[in-house]
Amino acid sequence: MRRAGFILAILLAVFGAAPAAAERLVVSLSNHRVAITSNFVGEELVLFGTIEPDANKAALGSGYDLVVTVTGPRRTLRTRRKQRVLGIWVNVDSREFVRVPSYLAILSNRPVSQIAQQDLLRRLQIGLGNSLLPQRIGPDIADTVRDDPFRLAFVRLQSQQALYNEIATAVTFLTPAVFRTAIPLPADVPTGNYTIDVKLFAEGLMVARTNSALEVTKAGFEQYVADAARDHGLLYGFATMLMALLTGWFASVVFKRD
């Protein structure tokens, strides 16, 4: 009994004398719900945060790096390759991207390639080049090499619509332990639930991680139309056809020549 108590005391001294201290992230988003109305032209959300350093050491100041990854709802999208045939541009091949983020933003205080080693960036899926974008190739679904032509074209097209972004100067440290970043949402941002993953790095290693979320939803008349089209497709189609006929008839009456 005395020996067991002695062993227990040693274990407590080694493992339980002081809890392992580490950096801790606390973040706050300016708005967790974005409503899309008829006059919506895009919005920029602001993410603020603080770093609570290890209790046994002071903040590293310039030694900290931060990467914020914003991921939108996953969708299945298709990329087509066009080629000139007999003087006409036609689709000759296509590739389906299965359940990929409809919106993806990687925001950091400096280029991610300078924050950590490539192996760690690839394992944590940090950066557009390291994000998983699975494709349907025949009967299989898999991520391809980073220089795959369809993958490069897909990322380029999404970037042109401001749906994919990698901004190396988006995170600003206001003090050694306080930071902010702006999350740009374009006018045609997809609706749904978004996840915000915040990773803190020090000397090339991830030392803390936290997350937040936001929702993008339609509001007002747009929401009513979207609900009607989804829940009452037949009636919605009939109403749309009737509206088109009435509009055509009204235009013919107004602009009728005598």
mmCIF file of C-alpha atoms in Angstrom:
data_model
loop_
_atom_site.group_PDB
_atom_site.id
_atom_site.type_symbol
_atom_site.label_atom_id
_atom_site.label_comp_id
_atom_site.label_asym_id
_atom_site.label_seq_id
_atom_site.Cartn_x
_atom_site.Cartn_y
_atom_site.Cartn_z
ATOM 1 C CA MET A 1 0.000 0.000 0.000
ATOM 2 C CA ARG A 2 2.818 2.389 0.948
ATOM 3 C CA ARG A 3 4.648 1.546 -2.308
ATOM 4 C CA ALA A 4 1.517 2.234 -4.380
ATOM 5 C CA GLY A 5 1.105 5.581 -2.667
ATOM 6 C CA PHE A 6 4.737 6.438 -3.410
ATOM 7 C CA ILE A 7 4.296 5.629 -7.137
ATOM 8 C CA LEU A 8 1.109 7.708 -7.278
ATOM 9 C CA ALA A 9 2.945 10.669 -5.704
ATOM 10 C CA ILE A 10 5.687 10.421 -8.352
ATOM 11 C CA LEU A 11 3.123 10.358 -11.192
ATOM 12 C CA LEU A 12 1.357 13.399 -9.795
ATOM 13 C CA ALA A 13 4.659 15.226 -9.451
ATOM 14 C CA VAL A 14 5.633 14.471 -13.056
ATOM 15 C CA PHE A 15 2.305 14.841 -14.868
ATOM 16 C CA GLY A 16 0.013 16.755 -12.571
ATOM 17 C CA ALA A 17 2.156 19.282 -10.792
ATOM 18 C CA ALA A 18 1.457 22.000 -13.377
ATOM 19 C CA PRO A 19 -0.927 21.844 -16.349
ATOM 20 C CA ALA A 20 0.648 22.159 -19.751
ATOM 21 C CA ALA A 21 0.374 25.817 -20.732
ATOM 22 C CA ALA A 22 -0.033 26.908 -24.342
ATOM 23 C CA GLU A 23 -1.204 29.821 -26.457
ATOM 24 C CA ARG A 24 -4.959 30.323 -26.680
ATOM 25 C CA LEU A 25 -6.986 32.107 -29.362
ATOM 26 C CA VAL A 26 -10.103 34.159 -28.719
ATOM 27 C CA VAL A 27 -11.900 35.462 -31.831
ATOM 28 C CA SER A 28 -15.024 37.485 -32.534
ATOM 29 C CA LEU A 29 -16.808 38.077 -35.856
ATOM 30 C CA SER A 30 -18.496 41.387 -36.679
ATOM 31 C CA ASN A 31 -21.572 39.634 -38.076
ATOM 32 C CA HIS A 32 -22.514 35.961 -37.948
ATOM 33 C CA ARG A 33 -25.446 36.283 -40.360
ATOM 34 C CA VAL A 34 -25.353 37.919 -43.784
ATOM 35 C CA ALA A 35 -28.734 38.585 -45.399
ATOM 36 C CA ILE A 36 -28.834 38.806 -49.199
ATOM 37 C CA THR A 37 -31.493 41.221 -50.454
ATOM 38 C CA SER A 38 -32.245 42.732 -53.859
ATOM 39 C CA ASN A 39 -29.653 45.498 -53.360
ATOM 40 C CA PHE A 40 -26.891 43.261 -52.007
ATOM 41 C CA VAL A 41 -23.573 44.143 -53.665
ATOM 42 C CA GLY A 42 -21.258 42.203 -51.393
ATOM 43 C CA GLU A 43 -20.040 42.661 -47.854
ATOM 44 C CA GLU A 44 -16.833 42.654 -45.878
ATOM 45 C CA LEU A 45 -16.874 41.049 -42.456
ATOM 46 C CA VAL A 46 -14.232 41.774 -39.842
ATOM 47 C CA LEU A 47 -12.727 39.115 -37.607
ATOM 48 C CA PHE A 48 -11.007 40.344 -34.439
ATOM 49 C CA GLY A 49 -8.978 38.169 -32.131
ATOM 50 C CA THR A 50 -6.510 38.063 -29.292
ATOM 51 C CA ILE A 51 -3.685 35.706 -28.433
ATOM 52 C CA GLU A 52 -3.359 34.629 -24.834
ATOM 53 C CA PRO A 53 0.294 33.526 -24.633
ATOM 54 C CA ASP A 54 1.758 30.664 -22.675
ATOM 55 C CA ALA A 55 1.648 31.506 -18.980
ATOM 56 C CA ASN A 56 5.363 30.762 -18.698
ATOM 57 C CA LYS A 57 6.482 33.129 -21.456
ATOM 58 C CA ALA A 58 5.628 36.466 -22.990
ATOM 59 C CA ALA A 59 4.062 36.931 -26.398
ATOM 60 C CA LEU A 60 6.461 36.309 -29.235
ATOM 61 C CA GLY A 61 5.426 39.476 -31.061
ATOM 62 C CA SER A 62 6.679 39.215 -34.611
ATOM 63 C CA GLY A 63 7.213 35.487 -34.099
ATOM 64 C CA TYR A 64 3.488 34.788 -34.430
ATOM 65 C CA ASP A 65 1.818 33.982 -37.755
ATOM 66 C CA LEU A 66 -1.886 33.593 -38.337
ATOM 67 C CA VAL A 67 -3.875 31.836 -41.055
ATOM 68 C CA VAL A 68 -7.656 32.214 -41.347
ATOM 69 C CA THR A 69 -9.423 29.771 -43.670
ATOM 70 C CA VAL A 70 -13.044 30.509 -44.592
ATOM 71 C CA THR A 71 -14.874 27.610 -46.250
ATOM 72 C CA GLY A 72 -18.308 27.895 -47.827
ATOM 73 C CA PRO A 73 -20.933 25.188 -48.367
ATOM 74 C CA ARG A 74 -19.748 22.296 -50.480
ATOM 75 C CA ARG A 75 -21.128 21.864 -53.980
ATOM 76 C CA THR A 76 -20.492 19.665 -57.007
ATOM 77 C CA LEU A 77 -19.265 21.834 -59.880
ATOM 78 C CA ARG A 78 -18.138 21.145 -63.427
ATOM 79 C CA THR A 79 -15.297 22.661 -65.457
ATOM 80 C CA ARG A 80 -15.342 22.401 -69.251
ATOM 81 C CA ARG A 81 -12.492 22.681 -71.710
ATOM 82 C CA LYS A 82 -13.233 24.411 -74.995
ATOM 83 C CA GLN A 83 -11.446 23.892 -78.283
ATOM 84 C CA ARG A 84 -11.819 25.413 -81.721
ATOM 85 C CA VAL A 85 -13.356 22.902 -84.135
ATOM 86 C CA LEU A 86 -13.937 24.010 -87.737
ATOM 87 C CA GLY A 87 -13.709 27.621 -86.614
ATOM 88 C CA ILE A 88 -16.241 27.196 -83.780
ATOM 89 C CA TRP A 89 -15.440 26.984 -80.069
ATOM 90 C CA VAL A 90 -17.084 23.887 -78.606
ATOM 91 C CA ASN A 91 -16.809 21.928 -75.343
ATOM 92 C CA VAL A 92 -14.567 18.938 -75.978
ATOM 93 C CA ASP A 93 -13.974 17.698 -72.440
ATOM 94 C CA SER A 94 -15.174 18.328 -68.891
ATOM 95 C CA ARG A 95 -14.339 17.388 -65.332
ATOM 96 C CA GLU A 96 -16.661 17.220 -62.335
ATOM 97 C CA PHE A 97 -15.394 18.499 -58.987
ATOM 98 C CA VAL A 98 -17.233 16.639 -56.245
ATOM 99 C CA ARG A 99 -18.288 18.406 -53.034
ATOM 100 C CA VAL A 100 -15.696 21.146 -53.179
ATOM 101 C CA PRO A 101 -16.013 24.453 -51.315
ATOM 102 C CA SER A 102 -18.216 26.913 -53.183
ATOM 103 C CA TYR A 103 -16.258 29.655 -51.413
ATOM 104 C CA LEU A 104 -12.705 29.440 -50.111
ATOM 105 C CA ALA A 105 -10.559 32.204 -48.656
ATOM 106 C CA ILE A 106 -7.110 31.796 -47.128
ATOM 107 C CA LEU A 107 -6.151 34.955 -45.231
ATOM 108 C CA SER A 108 -2.760 35.356 -43.561
ATOM 109 C CA ASN A 109 -0.276 37.957 -42.378
ATOM 110 C CA ARG A 110 2.372 36.835 -44.886
ATOM 111 C CA PRO A 111 2.652 34.216 -47.649
ATOM 112 C CA VAL A 112 1.797 30.789 -46.265
ATOM 113 C CA SER A 113 4.923 29.322 -47.839
ATOM 114 C CA GLN A 114 6.938 31.434 -45.374
ATOM 115 C CA ILE A 115 4.882 30.405 -42.337
ATOM 116 C CA ALA A 116 5.556 26.665 -42.197
ATOM 117 C CA GLN A 117 7.147 23.795 -44.082
ATOM 118 C CA GLN A 118 5.349 22.499 -47.150
ATOM 119 C CA ASP A 119 4.667 19.101 -45.570
ATOM 120 C CA LEU A 120 2.849 20.734 -42.660
ATOM 121 C CA LEU A 121 0.932 23.089 -44.953
ATOM 122 C CA ARG A 122 -0.170 20.150 -47.075
ATOM 123 C CA ARG A 123 -1.212 18.119 -44.033
ATOM 124 C CA LEU A 124 -3.246 21.025 -42.645
ATOM 125 C CA GLN A 125 -4.585 21.927 -46.128
ATOM 126 C CA ILE A 126 -3.420 25.529 -45.910
ATOM 127 C CA GLY A 127 -3.380 27.447 -49.187
ATOM 128 C CA LEU A 128 -5.226 27.039 -52.458
ATOM 129 C CA GLY A 129 -2.537 24.707 -53.744
ATOM 130 C CA ASN A 130 -2.889 22.423 -50.724
ATOM 131 C CA SER A 131 -6.684 22.324 -50.495
ATOM 132 C CA LEU A 132 -8.409 19.091 -51.452
ATOM 133 C CA LEU A 133 -10.442 19.443 -54.653
ATOM 134 C CA PRO A 134 -11.555 15.899 -55.521
ATOM 135 C CA GLN A 135 -12.500 15.197 -59.128
ATOM 136 C CA ARG A 136 -14.581 12.471 -60.690
ATOM 137 C CA ILE A 137 -12.310 10.670 -63.126
ATOM 138 C CA GLY A 138 -14.234 7.799 -64.648
ATOM 139 C CA PRO A 139 -15.645 5.711 -61.808
ATOM 140 C CA ASP A 140 -13.147 7.104 -59.266
ATOM 141 C CA ILE A 141 -13.147 10.268 -57.159
ATOM 142 C CA ALA A 142 -9.743 11.560 -56.080
ATOM 143 C CA ASP A 143 -7.651 14.687 -55.707
ATOM 144 C CA THR A 144 -5.172 15.206 -58.523
ATOM 145 C CA VAL A 145 -1.707 16.702 -58.738
ATOM 146 C CA ARG A 146 -1.482 20.445 -58.153
ATOM 147 C CA ASP A 147 -0.560 21.238 -61.792
ATOM 148 C CA ASP A 148 -3.498 19.314 -63.256
ATOM 149 C CA PRO A 149 -4.935 21.508 -66.067
ATOM 150 C CA PHE A 150 -8.537 21.096 -64.931
ATOM 151 C CA ARG A 151 -7.648 21.901 -61.326
ATOM 152 C CA LEU A 152 -5.716 25.008 -62.375
ATOM 153 C CA ALA A 153 -8.586 26.124 -64.604
ATOM 154 C CA PHE A 154 -11.143 25.514 -61.849
ATOM 155 C CA VAL A 155 -9.187 27.562 -59.294
ATOM 156 C CA ARG A 156 -8.619 30.322 -61.856
ATOM 157 C CA LEU A 157 -12.316 30.570 -62.724
ATOM 158 C CA GLN A 158 -13.349 30.596 -59.075
ATOM 159 C CA SER A 159 -10.729 33.252 -58.345
ATOM 160 C CA GLN A 160 -11.984 35.440 -61.195
ATOM 161 C CA GLN A 161 -15.417 35.435 -59.531
ATOM 162 C CA ALA A 162 -13.808 36.328 -56.166
ATOM 163 C CA LEU A 163 -15.053 33.018 -54.747
ATOM 164 C CA TYR A 164 -11.519 31.678 -54.166
ATOM 165 C CA ASN A 165 -8.965 33.992 -52.564
ATOM 166 C CA GLU A 166 -5.529 33.672 -51.052
ATOM 167 C CA ILE A 167 -4.469 37.017 -49.570
ATOM 168 C CA ALA A 168 -1.090 37.105 -47.873
ATOM 169 C CA THR A 169 -1.595 40.560 -46.313
ATOM 170 C CA ALA A 170 -5.149 40.183 -45.030
ATOM 171 C CA VAL A 171 -4.261 39.645 -41.354
ATOM 172 C CA THR A 172 -2.958 42.657 -39.436
ATOM 173 C CA PHE A 173 -1.453 42.508 -35.958
ATOM 174 C CA LEU A 174 -2.659 45.633 -34.128
ATOM 175 C CA THR A 175 -0.480 44.703 -31.150
ATOM 176 C CA PRO A 176 1.728 41.653 -30.580
ATOM 177 C CA ALA A 177 -1.349 39.829 -29.239
ATOM 178 C CA VAL A 178 -4.303 41.507 -31.030
ATOM 179 C CA PHE A 179 -5.136 40.949 -34.696
ATOM 180 C CA ARG A 180 -7.850 41.646 -37.237
ATOM 181 C CA THR A 181 -8.695 40.490 -40.731
ATOM 182 C CA ALA A 182 -11.359 41.306 -43.299
ATOM 183 C CA ILE A 183 -13.380 38.535 -44.957
ATOM 184 C CA PRO A 184 -14.546 39.649 -48.430
ATOM 185 C CA LEU A 185 -17.889 38.300 -49.640
ATOM 186 C CA PRO A 186 -18.731 39.029 -53.313
ATOM 187 C CA ALA A 187 -22.180 39.943 -54.599
ATOM 188 C CA ASP A 188 -22.861 36.401 -55.854
ATOM 189 C CA VAL A 189 -21.641 34.667 -52.697
ATOM 190 C CA PRO A 190 -23.336 31.248 -52.291
ATOM 191 C CA THR A 191 -25.864 30.870 -49.523
ATOM 192 C CA GLY A 192 -25.379 28.383 -46.713
ATOM 193 C CA ASN A 193 -23.241 27.787 -43.638
ATOM 194 C CA TYR A 194 -19.592 28.866 -43.591
ATOM 195 C CA THR A 195 -16.819 27.683 -41.283
ATOM 196 C CA ILE A 196 -13.957 29.915 -40.156
ATOM 197 C CA ASP A 197 -10.807 28.072 -39.074
ATOM 198 C CA VAL A 198 -8.139 30.159 -37.324
ATOM 199 C CA LYS A 199 -4.650 28.691 -36.905
ATOM 200 C CA LEU A 200 -1.812 30.280 -34.939
ATOM 201 C CA PHE A 201 1.811 29.482 -35.780
ATOM 202 C CA ALA A 202 5.011 30.180 -33.919
ATOM 203 C CA GLU A 203 8.434 29.378 -35.337
ATOM 204 C CA GLY A 204 6.895 27.249 -38.080
ATOM 205 C CA LEU A 205 4.673 25.135 -35.806
ATOM 206 C CA MET A 206 0.952 25.365 -35.126
ATOM 207 C CA VAL A 207 0.519 26.273 -31.450
ATOM 208 C CA ALA A 208 -3.209 27.095 -31.249
ATOM 209 C CA ARG A 209 -6.396 26.693 -33.216
ATOM 210 C CA THR A 210 -9.991 27.841 -32.917
ATOM 211 C CA ASN A 211 -13.010 28.231 -35.163
ATOM 212 C CA SER A 212 -16.124 30.251 -35.742
ATOM 213 C CA ALA A 213 -19.018 30.215 -38.208
ATOM 214 C CA LEU A 214 -21.325 32.433 -40.214
ATOM 215 C CA GLU A 215 -24.472 31.986 -42.256
ATOM 216 C CA VAL A 216 -25.304 33.543 -45.611
ATOM 217 C CA THR A 217 -29.011 33.496 -46.346
ATOM 218 C CA LYS A 218 -31.499 35.179 -48.638
ATOM 219 C CA ALA A 219 -33.993 37.580 -47.092
ATOM 220 C CA GLY A 220 -37.149 39.394 -48.080
ATOM 221 C CA PHE A 221 -38.722 38.795 -51.497
ATOM 222 C CA GLU A 222 -35.671 36.856 -52.706
ATOM 223 C CA GLN A 223 -36.128 34.347 -49.898
ATOM 224 C CA TYR A 224 -39.829 33.984 -50.719
ATOM 225 C CA VAL A 225 -39.073 33.319 -54.403
ATOM 226 C CA ALA A 226 -36.324 30.826 -53.536
ATOM 227 C CA ASP A 227 -38.604 28.955 -51.120
ATOM 228 C CA ALA A 228 -41.420 28.875 -53.667
ATOM 229 C CA ALA A 229 -39.138 27.527 -56.403
ATOM 230 C CA ARG A 230 -37.783 24.835 -54.081
ATOM 231 C CA ASP A 231 -40.970 23.757 -52.279
ATOM 232 C CA HIS A 232 -43.611 24.347 -54.978
ATOM 233 C CA GLY A 233 -41.803 23.833 -58.241
ATOM 234 C CA LEU A 234 -44.901 23.153 -60.391
ATOM 235 C CA LEU A 235 -46.841 26.172 -59.156
ATOM 236 C CA TYR A 236 -43.743 28.347 -59.399
ATOM 237 C CA GLY A 237 -43.204 27.310 -63.029
ATOM 238 C CA PHE A 238 -46.858 27.932 -63.882
ATOM 239 C CA ALA A 239 -46.796 31.357 -62.204
ATOM 240 C CA THR A 240 -43.599 32.293 -64.044
ATOM 241 C CA MET A 241 -45.082 31.261 -67.391
ATOM 242 C CA LEU A 242 -48.298 33.186 -66.673
ATOM 243 C CA MET A 243 -46.315 36.283 -65.702
ATOM 244 C CA ALA A 244 -44.320 36.091 -68.937
ATOM 245 C CA LEU A 245 -47.534 35.822 -70.999
ATOM 246 C CA LEU A 246 -49.137 38.759 -69.190
ATOM 247 C CA THR A 247 -46.005 40.852 -69.618
ATOM 248 C CA GLY A 248 -45.932 40.114 -73.350
ATOM 249 C CA TRP A 249 -49.630 40.915 -73.727
ATOM 250 C CA PHE A 250 -49.288 44.176 -71.786
ATOM 251 C CA ALA A 251 -46.300 45.227 -73.915
ATOM 252 C CA SER A 252 -48.259 44.486 -77.109
ATOM 253 C CA VAL A 253 -51.135 46.663 -75.923
ATOM 254 C CA VAL A 254 -48.954 49.572 -74.840
ATOM 255 C CA PHE A 255 -46.802 49.638 -77.962
ATOM 256 C CA LYS A 256 -49.545 48.698 -80.430
ATOM 257 C CA ARG A 257 -49.491 50.753 -83.612
ATOM 258 C CA ASP A 258 -52.769 52.063 -84.994
#
